[in-house]
Amino acid sequence: MPAPLRRLLVAPTLCCALLAGATACGGDDADDAAATTTATGTSSAERQKFAKTRFVANAGLAAGATYQWIVKPWRAGKFQSGADGRKVALVKAGLAGTFAYNRLKAASRNAEGDPTLAKAVAPLTAGIDALKDLPSKLRKGDTSVAGTFDDVTNQVKDAGKSAGATVTEKVPSAAQLTSD
């Protein structure tokens, strides 16, 4: 019986020592305030510096998702009634549509950081906003919207190219599709 009693005394003693050590290292509030005020965010110059890079990344992911899970199955006839694997193709297309809409909205926000890119992408914001309801239409089986996704992503790619930000399609992973 002495062993369990010893364990009962050692565990609380260690916990108290650890707690006392953690609170002793806390420092005073003045140091915490000074540390908080010295931290700086990204300056507007840095945001503009990476605006094209972020635009290209987001637009590329949107274009890749649109092509891989909406346009290719649409052209292959996977969305037609009675097609083999239709339900799975429609679910994937709905997820890809939601992802593409999210990335295109992010790309249009990124474009605002670069004046040339902002001018090129500004006319496309209405088209991007129109994509909002299309993923639900895809899930319901309205296959005519697949062409709309393709058109809008191609317009965004062309706008980026005209502003010096060439967009290449990048197919997102399944984890990326479900995380956004």
PDB file of N, CA, C and O in Angstrom, residues 52-122:
ATOM      1  N   LYS A  52      -1.181  39.903 -57.430  1.00  0.00           N
ATOM      2  CA  LYS A  52      -1.212  39.107 -58.666  1.00  0.00           C
ATOM      3  C   LYS A  52      -0.967  37.635 -58.372  1.00  0.00           C
ATOM      4  O   LYS A  52      -1.612  36.771 -58.953  1.00  0.00           O
ATOM      5  N   THR A  53      -0.050  37.357 -57.461  1.00  0.00           N
ATOM      6  CA  THR A  53       0.255  35.966 -57.121  1.00  0.00           C
ATOM      7  C   THR A  53      -0.956  35.280 -56.513  1.00  0.00           C
ATOM      8  O   THR A  53      -1.302  34.163 -56.891  1.00  0.00           O
ATOM      9  N   ARG A  54      -1.606  35.954 -55.579  1.00  0.00           N
ATOM     10  CA  ARG A  54      -2.798  35.372 -54.951  1.00  0.00           C
ATOM     11  C   ARG A  54      -3.934  35.253 -55.958  1.00  0.00           C
ATOM     12  O   ARG A  54      -4.682  34.276 -55.954  1.00  0.00           O
ATOM     13  N   PHE A  55      -4.067  36.251 -56.845  1.00  0.00           N
ATOM     14  CA  PHE A  55      -5.091  36.185 -57.889  1.00  0.00           C
ATOM     15  C   PHE A  55      -4.870  34.965 -58.779  1.00  0.00           C
ATOM     16  O   PHE A  55      -5.791  34.205 -59.055  1.00  0.00           O
ATOM     17  N   VAL A  56      -3.630  34.772 -59.219  1.00  0.00           N
ATOM     18  CA  VAL A  56      -3.307  33.650 -60.106  1.00  0.00           C
ATOM     19  C   VAL A  56      -3.585  32.325 -59.400  1.00  0.00           C
ATOM     20  O   VAL A  56      -4.155  31.397 -59.993  1.00  0.00           O
ATOM     21  N   ALA A  57      -3.215  32.220 -58.132  1.00  0.00           N
ATOM     22  CA  ALA A  57      -3.442  30.976 -57.388  1.00  0.00           C
ATOM     23  C   ALA A  57      -4.931  30.681 -57.234  1.00  0.00           C
ATOM     24  O   ALA A  57      -5.384  29.559 -57.503  1.00  0.00           O
ATOM     25  N   ASN A  58      -5.703  31.664 -56.812  1.00  0.00           N
ATOM     26  CA  ASN A  58      -7.139  31.452 -56.614  1.00  0.00           C
ATOM     27  C   ASN A  58      -7.876  31.207 -57.927  1.00  0.00           C
ATOM     28  O   ASN A  58      -8.717  30.308 -58.014  1.00  0.00           O
ATOM     29  N   ALA A  59      -7.564  31.981 -58.941  1.00  0.00           N
ATOM     30  CA  ALA A  59      -8.228  31.790 -60.231  1.00  0.00           C
ATOM     31  C   ALA A  59      -7.825  30.451 -60.854  1.00  0.00           C
ATOM     32  O   ALA A  59      -8.649  29.782 -61.483  1.00  0.00           O
ATOM     33  N   GLY A  60      -6.587  30.045 -60.668  1.00  0.00           N
ATOM     34  CA  GLY A  60      -6.133  28.757 -61.192  1.00  0.00           C
ATOM     35  C   GLY A  60      -6.849  27.589 -60.528  1.00  0.00           C
ATOM     36  O   GLY A  60      -7.229  26.619 -61.194  1.00  0.00           O
ATOM     37  N   LEU A  61      -7.040  27.664 -59.212  1.00  0.00           N
ATOM     38  CA  LEU A  61      -7.782  26.612 -58.508  1.00  0.00           C
ATOM     39  C   LEU A  61      -9.240  26.566 -58.966  1.00  0.00           C
ATOM     40  O   LEU A  61      -9.809  25.493 -59.152  1.00  0.00           O
ATOM     41  N   ALA A  62      -9.845  27.738 -59.146  1.00  0.00           N
ATOM     42  CA  ALA A  62     -11.233  27.786 -59.615  1.00  0.00           C
ATOM     43  C   ALA A  62     -11.348  27.204 -61.018  1.00  0.00           C
ATOM     44  O   ALA A  62     -12.267  26.420 -61.308  1.00  0.00           O
ATOM     45  N   ALA A  63     -10.415  27.560 -61.883  1.00  0.00           N
ATOM     46  CA  ALA A  63     -10.453  27.049 -63.258  1.00  0.00           C
ATOM     47  C   ALA A  63     -10.219  25.543 -63.288  1.00  0.00           C
ATOM     48  O   ALA A  63     -10.882  24.817 -64.038  1.00  0.00           O
ATOM     49  N   GLY A  64      -9.297  25.063 -62.470  1.00  0.00           N
ATOM     50  CA  GLY A  64      -9.019  23.631 -62.421  1.00  0.00           C
ATOM     51  C   GLY A  64     -10.204  22.829 -61.920  1.00  0.00           C
ATOM     52  O   GLY A  64     -10.543  21.779 -62.478  1.00  0.00           O
ATOM     53  N   ALA A  65     -10.845  23.309 -60.856  1.00  0.00           N
ATOM     54  CA  ALA A  65     -12.024  22.620 -60.315  1.00  0.00           C
ATOM     55  C   ALA A  65     -13.171  22.633 -61.319  1.00  0.00           C
ATOM     56  O   ALA A  65     -13.860  21.626 -61.503  1.00  0.00           O
ATOM     57  N   THR A  66     -13.353  23.758 -61.973  1.00  0.00           N
ATOM     58  CA  THR A  66     -14.425  23.869 -62.961  1.00  0.00           C
ATOM     59  C   THR A  66     -14.193  22.898 -64.111  1.00  0.00           C
ATOM     60  O   THR A  66     -15.115  22.180 -64.515  1.00  0.00           O
ATOM     61  N   TYR A  67     -12.991  22.864 -64.614  1.00  0.00           N
ATOM     62  CA  TYR A  67     -12.726  21.985 -65.742  1.00  0.00           C
ATOM     63  C   TYR A  67     -12.815  20.510 -65.356  1.00  0.00           C
ATOM     64  O   TYR A  67     -13.447  19.720 -66.043  1.00  0.00           O
ATOM     65  N   GLN A  68     -12.180  20.152 -64.238  1.00  0.00           N
ATOM     66  CA  GLN A  68     -12.089  18.745 -63.848  1.00  0.00           C
ATOM     67  C   GLN A  68     -13.446  18.144 -63.477  1.00  0.00           C
ATOM     68  O   GLN A  68     -13.751  17.024 -63.868  1.00  0.00           O
ATOM     69  N   TRP A  69     -14.237  18.876 -62.683  1.00  0.00           N
ATOM     70  CA  TRP A  69     -15.451  18.268 -62.137  1.00  0.00           C
ATOM     71  C   TRP A  69     -16.762  18.827 -62.677  1.00  0.00           C
ATOM     72  O   TRP A  69     -17.821  18.340 -62.324  1.00  0.00           O
ATOM     73  N   ILE A  70     -16.678  19.829 -63.563  1.00  0.00           N
ATOM     74  CA  ILE A  70     -17.916  20.352 -64.153  1.00  0.00           C
ATOM     75  C   ILE A  70     -17.881  20.212 -65.679  1.00  0.00           C
ATOM     76  O   ILE A  70     -18.750  19.577 -66.269  1.00  0.00           O
ATOM     77  N   VAL A  71     -16.869  20.778 -66.306  1.00  0.00           N
ATOM     78  CA  VAL A  71     -16.829  20.817 -67.772  1.00  0.00           C
ATOM     79  C   VAL A  71     -16.575  19.440 -68.376  1.00  0.00           C
ATOM     80  O   VAL A  71     -17.291  19.019 -69.295  1.00  0.00           O
ATOM     81  N   LYS A  72     -15.563  18.721 -67.886  1.00  0.00           N
ATOM     82  CA  LYS A  72     -15.260  17.390 -68.446  1.00  0.00           C
ATOM     83  C   LYS A  72     -16.439  16.422 -68.317  1.00  0.00           C
ATOM     84  O   LYS A  72     -16.823  15.796 -69.307  1.00  0.00           O
ATOM     85  N   PRO A  73     -17.054  16.294 -67.139  1.00  0.00           N
ATOM     86  CA  PRO A  73     -18.216  15.394 -67.055  1.00  0.00           C
ATOM     87  C   PRO A  73     -19.395  15.874 -67.907  1.00  0.00           C
ATOM     88  O   PRO A  73     -20.131  15.067 -68.467  1.00  0.00           O
ATOM     89  N   TRP A  74     -19.572  17.184 -67.999  1.00  0.00           N
ATOM     90  CA  TRP A  74     -20.656  17.747 -68.805  1.00  0.00           C
ATOM     91  C   TRP A  74     -20.461  17.382 -70.274  1.00  0.00           C
ATOM     92  O   TRP A  74     -21.391  16.931 -70.944  1.00  0.00           O
ATOM     93  N   ARG A  75     -19.240  17.540 -70.774  1.00  0.00           N
ATOM     94  CA  ARG A  75     -18.953  17.200 -72.165  1.00  0.00           C
ATOM     95  C   ARG A  75     -19.046  15.692 -72.410  1.00  0.00           C
ATOM     96  O   ARG A  75     -19.386  15.265 -73.511  1.00  0.00           O
ATOM     97  N   ALA A  76     -18.741  14.902 -71.379  1.00  0.00           N
ATOM     98  CA  ALA A  76     -18.806  13.440 -71.512  1.00  0.00           C
ATOM     99  C   ALA A  76     -20.231  12.918 -71.359  1.00  0.00           C
ATOM    100  O   ALA A  76     -20.477  11.720 -71.515  1.00  0.00           O
ATOM    101  N   GLY A  77     -21.178  13.782 -71.043  1.00  0.00           N
ATOM    102  CA  GLY A  77     -22.570  13.374 -70.915  1.00  0.00           C
ATOM    103  C   GLY A  77     -22.913  12.748 -69.577  1.00  0.00           C
ATOM    104  O   GLY A  77     -23.953  12.096 -69.443  1.00  0.00           O
ATOM    105  N   LYS A  78     -22.076  12.966 -68.567  1.00  0.00           N
ATOM    106  CA  LYS A  78     -22.309  12.368 -67.244  1.00  0.00           C
ATOM    107  C   LYS A  78     -23.509  12.977 -66.518  1.00  0.00           C
ATOM    108  O   LYS A  78     -24.035  12.377 -65.599  1.00  0.00           O
ATOM    109  N   PHE A  79     -23.936  14.166 -66.905  1.00  0.00           N
ATOM    110  CA  PHE A  79     -25.044  14.830 -66.229  1.00  0.00           C
ATOM    111  C   PHE A  79     -26.399  14.480 -66.833  1.00  0.00           C
ATOM    112  O   PHE A  79     -27.434  14.849 -66.296  1.00  0.00           O
ATOM    113  N   GLN A  80     -26.414  13.780 -67.955  1.00  0.00           N
ATOM    114  CA  GLN A  80     -27.674  13.449 -68.611  1.00  0.00           C
ATOM    115  C   GLN A  80     -28.429  12.396 -67.816  1.00  0.00           C
ATOM    116  O   GLN A  80     -27.844  11.529 -67.170  1.00  0.00           O
ATOM    117  N   SER A  81     -29.721  12.473 -67.885  1.00  0.00           N
ATOM    118  CA  SER A  81     -30.571  11.524 -67.169  1.00  0.00           C
ATOM    119  C   SER A  81     -30.281  10.103 -67.630  1.00  0.00           C
ATOM    120  O   SER A  81     -30.213   9.825 -68.824  1.00  0.00           O
ATOM    121  N   GLY A  82     -30.078   9.215 -66.674  1.00  0.00           N
ATOM    122  CA  GLY A  82     -29.807   7.816 -66.961  1.00  0.00           C
ATOM    123  C   GLY A  82     -28.341   7.496 -67.202  1.00  0.00           C
ATOM    124  O   GLY A  82     -27.998   6.339 -67.431  1.00  0.00           O
ATOM    125  N   ALA A  83     -27.461   8.506 -67.144  1.00  0.00           N
ATOM    126  CA  ALA A  83     -26.037   8.264 -67.368  1.00  0.00           C
ATOM    127  C   ALA A  83     -25.445   7.495 -66.196  1.00  0.00           C
ATOM    128  O   ALA A  83     -25.862   7.662 -65.043  1.00  0.00           O
ATOM    129  N   ASP A  84     -24.464   6.657 -66.504  1.00  0.00           N
ATOM    130  CA  ASP A  84     -23.799   5.871 -65.475  1.00  0.00           C
ATOM    131  C   ASP A  84     -22.960   6.797 -64.594  1.00  0.00           C
ATOM    132  O   ASP A  84     -22.142   7.555 -65.088  1.00  0.00           O
ATOM    133  N   GLY A  85     -23.177   6.759 -63.284  1.00  0.00           N
ATOM    134  CA  GLY A  85     -22.439   7.602 -62.342  1.00  0.00           C
ATOM    135  C   GLY A  85     -22.933   9.030 -62.286  1.00  0.00           C
ATOM    136  O   GLY A  85     -22.210   9.930 -61.862  1.00  0.00           O
ATOM    137  N   ARG A  86     -24.173   9.261 -62.699  1.00  0.00           N
ATOM    138  CA  ARG A  86     -24.720  10.618 -62.766  1.00  0.00           C
ATOM    139  C   ARG A  86     -24.784  11.283 -61.401  1.00  0.00           C
ATOM    140  O   ARG A  86     -24.377  12.431 -61.250  1.00  0.00           O
ATOM    141  N   LYS A  87     -25.283  10.565 -60.389  1.00  0.00           N
ATOM    142  CA  LYS A  87     -25.435  11.175 -59.067  1.00  0.00           C
ATOM    143  C   LYS A  87     -24.093  11.591 -58.482  1.00  0.00           C
ATOM    144  O   LYS A  87     -23.958  12.680 -57.939  1.00  0.00           O
ATOM    145  N   VAL A  88     -23.111  10.728 -58.613  1.00  0.00           N
ATOM    146  CA  VAL A  88     -21.780  11.055 -58.096  1.00  0.00           C
ATOM    147  C   VAL A  88     -21.207  12.250 -58.844  1.00  0.00           C
ATOM    148  O   VAL A  88     -20.619  13.159 -58.232  1.00  0.00           O
ATOM    149  N   ALA A  89     -21.371  12.279 -60.155  1.00  0.00           N
ATOM    150  CA  ALA A  89     -20.859  13.396 -60.957  1.00  0.00           C
ATOM    151  C   ALA A  89     -21.544  14.704 -60.572  1.00  0.00           C
ATOM    152  O   ALA A  89     -20.889  15.749 -60.498  1.00  0.00           O
ATOM    153  N   LEU A  90     -22.843  14.655 -60.292  1.00  0.00           N
ATOM    154  CA  LEU A  90     -23.566  15.867 -59.897  1.00  0.00           C
ATOM    155  C   LEU A  90     -23.140  16.356 -58.519  1.00  0.00           C
ATOM    156  O   LEU A  90     -23.008  17.565 -58.297  1.00  0.00           O
ATOM    157  N   VAL A  91     -22.900  15.433 -57.594  1.00  0.00           N
ATOM    158  CA  VAL A  91     -22.438  15.836 -56.255  1.00  0.00           C
ATOM    159  C   VAL A  91     -21.059  16.475 -56.356  1.00  0.00           C
ATOM    160  O   VAL A  91     -20.798  17.523 -55.752  1.00  0.00           O
ATOM    161  N   LYS A  92     -20.164  15.838 -57.112  1.00  0.00           N
ATOM    162  CA  LYS A  92     -18.828  16.401 -57.297  1.00  0.00           C
ATOM    163  C   LYS A  92     -18.905  17.770 -57.971  1.00  0.00           C
ATOM    164  O   LYS A  92     -18.182  18.698 -57.605  1.00  0.00           O
ATOM    165  N   ALA A  93     -19.771  17.889 -58.957  1.00  0.00           N
ATOM    166  CA  ALA A  93     -19.922  19.166 -59.658  1.00  0.00           C
ATOM    167  C   ALA A  93     -20.470  20.243 -58.728  1.00  0.00           C
ATOM    168  O   ALA A  93     -20.043  21.397 -58.800  1.00  0.00           O
ATOM    169  N   GLY A  94     -21.389  19.873 -57.849  1.00  0.00           N
ATOM    170  CA  GLY A  94     -21.920  20.840 -56.890  1.00  0.00           C
ATOM    171  C   GLY A  94     -20.843  21.328 -55.933  1.00  0.00           C
ATOM    172  O   GLY A  94     -20.735  22.530 -55.652  1.00  0.00           O
ATOM    173  N   LEU A  95     -20.038  20.393 -55.431  1.00  0.00           N
ATOM    174  CA  LEU A  95     -18.925  20.773 -54.553  1.00  0.00           C
ATOM    175  C   LEU A  95     -17.908  21.632 -55.295  1.00  0.00           C
ATOM    176  O   LEU A  95     -17.429  22.642 -54.776  1.00  0.00           O
ATOM    177  N   ALA A  96     -17.577  21.221 -56.498  1.00  0.00           N
ATOM    178  CA  ALA A  96     -16.614  21.977 -57.300  1.00  0.00           C
ATOM    179  C   ALA A  96     -17.155  23.362 -57.637  1.00  0.00           C
ATOM    180  O   ALA A  96     -16.405  24.338 -57.657  1.00  0.00           O
ATOM    181  N   GLY A  97     -18.452  23.458 -57.887  1.00  0.00           N
ATOM    182  CA  GLY A  97     -19.058  24.751 -58.181  1.00  0.00           C
ATOM    183  C   GLY A  97     -18.993  25.695 -56.995  1.00  0.00           C
ATOM    184  O   GLY A  97     -18.675  26.878 -57.140  1.00  0.00           O
ATOM    185  N   THR A  98     -19.262  25.167 -55.815  1.00  0.00           N
ATOM    186  CA  THR A  98     -19.168  25.979 -54.604  1.00  0.00           C
ATOM    187  C   THR A  98     -17.723  26.427 -54.388  1.00  0.00           C
ATOM    188  O   THR A  98     -17.454  27.586 -54.062  1.00  0.00           O
ATOM    189  N   PHE A  99     -16.792  25.500 -54.566  1.00  0.00           N
ATOM    190  CA  PHE A  99     -15.373  25.816 -54.412  1.00  0.00           C
ATOM    191  C   PHE A  99     -14.940  26.870 -55.430  1.00  0.00           C
ATOM    192  O   PHE A  99     -14.258  27.845 -55.090  1.00  0.00           O
ATOM    193  N   ALA A 100     -15.329  26.687 -56.686  1.00  0.00           N
ATOM    194  CA  ALA A 100     -14.940  27.619 -57.742  1.00  0.00           C
ATOM    195  C   ALA A 100     -15.509  29.011 -57.473  1.00  0.00           C
ATOM    196  O   ALA A 100     -14.810  30.021 -57.657  1.00  0.00           O
ATOM    197  N   TYR A 101     -16.758  29.082 -57.032  1.00  0.00           N
ATOM    198  CA  TYR A 101     -17.358  30.379 -56.700  1.00  0.00           C
ATOM    199  C   TYR A 101     -16.555  31.053 -55.590  1.00  0.00           C
ATOM    200  O   TYR A 101     -16.222  32.237 -55.687  1.00  0.00           O
ATOM    201  N   ASN A 102     -16.220  30.294 -54.552  1.00  0.00           N
ATOM    202  CA  ASN A 102     -15.456  30.836 -53.429  1.00  0.00           C
ATOM    203  C   ASN A 102     -14.095  31.349 -53.894  1.00  0.00           C
ATOM    204  O   ASN A 102     -13.666  32.438 -53.513  1.00  0.00           O
ATOM    205  N   ARG A 103     -13.399  30.580 -54.715  1.00  0.00           N
ATOM    206  CA  ARG A 103     -12.060  30.983 -55.178  1.00  0.00           C
ATOM    207  C   ARG A 103     -12.139  32.164 -56.155  1.00  0.00           C
ATOM    208  O   ARG A 103     -11.260  33.016 -56.161  1.00  0.00           O
ATOM    209  N   LEU A 104     -13.183  32.227 -56.978  1.00  0.00           N
ATOM    210  CA  LEU A 104     -13.327  33.360 -57.893  1.00  0.00           C
ATOM    211  C   LEU A 104     -13.628  34.645 -57.127  1.00  0.00           C
ATOM    212  O   LEU A 104     -13.132  35.724 -57.497  1.00  0.00           O
ATOM    213  N   LYS A 105     -14.410  34.550 -56.065  1.00  0.00           N
ATOM    214  CA  LYS A 105     -14.658  35.727 -55.220  1.00  0.00           C
ATOM    215  C   LYS A 105     -13.353  36.181 -54.565  1.00  0.00           C
ATOM    216  O   LYS A 105     -13.066  37.372 -54.502  1.00  0.00           O
ATOM    217  N   ALA A 106     -12.561  35.214 -54.082  1.00  0.00           N
ATOM    218  CA  ALA A 106     -11.268  35.554 -53.483  1.00  0.00           C
ATOM    219  C   ALA A 106     -10.345  36.173 -54.529  1.00  0.00           C
ATOM    220  O   ALA A 106      -9.622  37.135 -54.235  1.00  0.00           O
ATOM    221  N   ALA A 107     -10.361  35.652 -55.736  1.00  0.00           N
ATOM    222  CA  ALA A 107      -9.520  36.198 -56.808  1.00  0.00           C
ATOM    223  C   ALA A 107      -9.923  37.630 -57.140  1.00  0.00           C
ATOM    224  O   ALA A 107      -9.058  38.483 -57.366  1.00  0.00           O
ATOM    225  N   SER A 108     -11.216  37.908 -57.142  1.00  0.00           N
ATOM    226  CA  SER A 108     -11.649  39.284 -57.442  1.00  0.00           C
ATOM    227  C   SER A 108     -11.249  40.233 -56.310  1.00  0.00           C
ATOM    228  O   SER A 108     -10.897  41.384 -56.563  1.00  0.00           O
ATOM    229  N   ARG A 109     -11.261  39.746 -55.056  1.00  0.00           N
ATOM    230  CA  ARG A 109     -10.771  40.573 -53.937  1.00  0.00           C
ATOM    231  C   ARG A 109      -9.259  40.782 -54.058  1.00  0.00           C
ATOM    232  O   ARG A 109      -8.765  41.870 -53.781  1.00  0.00           O
ATOM    233  N   ASN A 110      -8.531  39.750 -54.481  1.00  0.00           N
ATOM    234  CA  ASN A 110      -7.088  39.879 -54.673  1.00  0.00           C
ATOM    235  C   ASN A 110      -6.774  40.875 -55.779  1.00  0.00           C
ATOM    236  O   ASN A 110      -5.782  41.610 -55.690  1.00  0.00           O
ATOM    237  N   ALA A 111      -7.586  40.903 -56.804  1.00  0.00           N
ATOM    238  CA  ALA A 111      -7.349  41.799 -57.939  1.00  0.00           C
ATOM    239  C   ALA A 111      -7.428  43.263 -57.525  1.00  0.00           C
ATOM    240  O   ALA A 111      -6.799  44.117 -58.151  1.00  0.00           O
ATOM    241  N   GLU A 112      -8.151  43.555 -56.467  1.00  0.00           N
ATOM    242  CA  GLU A 112      -8.274  44.934 -56.006  1.00  0.00           C
ATOM    243  C   GLU A 112      -6.941  45.493 -55.512  1.00  0.00           C
ATOM    244  O   GLU A 112      -6.766  46.701 -55.446  1.00  0.00           O
ATOM    245  N   GLY A 113      -5.981  44.631 -55.182  1.00  0.00           N
ATOM    246  CA  GLY A 113      -4.678  45.079 -54.702  1.00  0.00           C
ATOM    247  C   GLY A 113      -3.740  45.530 -55.804  1.00  0.00           C
ATOM    248  O   GLY A 113      -2.705  46.121 -55.528  1.00  0.00           O
ATOM    249  N   ASP A 114      -4.066  45.280 -57.044  1.00  0.00           N
ATOM    250  CA  ASP A 114      -3.229  45.671 -58.177  1.00  0.00           C
ATOM    251  C   ASP A 114      -4.082  46.514 -59.119  1.00  0.00           C
ATOM    252  O   ASP A 114      -5.110  46.045 -59.608  1.00  0.00           O
ATOM    253  N   PRO A 115      -3.699  47.755 -59.402  1.00  0.00           N
ATOM    254  CA  PRO A 115      -4.546  48.638 -60.220  1.00  0.00           C
ATOM    255  C   PRO A 115      -4.849  48.098 -61.616  1.00  0.00           C
ATOM    256  O   PRO A 115      -5.993  48.180 -62.079  1.00  0.00           O
ATOM    257  N   THR A 116      -3.873  47.540 -62.287  1.00  0.00           N
ATOM    258  CA  THR A 116      -4.090  47.013 -63.638  1.00  0.00           C
ATOM    259  C   THR A 116      -5.032  45.822 -63.606  1.00  0.00           C
ATOM    260  O   THR A 116      -5.949  45.714 -64.422  1.00  0.00           O
ATOM    261  N   LEU A 117      -4.813  44.946 -62.655  1.00  0.00           N
ATOM    262  CA  LEU A 117      -5.644  43.760 -62.522  1.00  0.00           C
ATOM    263  C   LEU A 117      -7.067  44.131 -62.098  1.00  0.00           C
ATOM    264  O   LEU A 117      -8.035  43.527 -62.563  1.00  0.00           O
ATOM    265  N   ALA A 118      -7.181  45.140 -61.248  1.00  0.00           N
ATOM    266  CA  ALA A 118      -8.504  45.578 -60.794  1.00  0.00           C
ATOM    267  C   ALA A 118      -9.342  46.084 -61.957  1.00  0.00           C
ATOM    268  O   ALA A 118     -10.545  45.796 -62.043  1.00  0.00           O
ATOM    269  N   LYS A 119      -8.719  46.817 -62.869  1.00  0.00           N
ATOM    270  CA  LYS A 119      -9.446  47.326 -64.045  1.00  0.00           C
ATOM    271  C   LYS A 119      -9.889  46.188 -64.964  1.00  0.00           C
ATOM    272  O   LYS A 119     -10.953  46.230 -65.537  1.00  0.00           O
ATOM    273  N   ALA A 120      -9.052  45.170 -65.071  1.00  0.00           N
ATOM    274  CA  ALA A 120      -9.365  44.058 -65.965  1.00  0.00           C
ATOM    275  C   ALA A 120     -10.458  43.158 -65.400  1.00  0.00           C
ATOM    276  O   ALA A 120     -11.287  42.628 -66.137  1.00  0.00           O
ATOM    277  N   VAL A 121     -10.478  42.989 -64.082  1.00  0.00           N
ATOM    278  CA  VAL A 121     -11.410  42.054 -63.452  1.00  0.00           C
ATOM    279  C   VAL A 121     -12.723  42.729 -63.049  1.00  0.00           C
ATOM    280  O   VAL A 121     -13.744  42.053 -62.916  1.00  0.00           O
ATOM    281  N   ALA A 122     -12.735  44.038 -62.896  1.00  0.00           N
ATOM    282  CA  ALA A 122     -13.932  44.752 -62.425  1.00  0.00           C
ATOM    283  C   ALA A 122     -15.198  44.422 -63.223  1.00  0.00           C
ATOM    284  O   ALA A 122     -16.257  44.207 -62.624  1.00  0.00           O
TER     285      ALA A 122
END
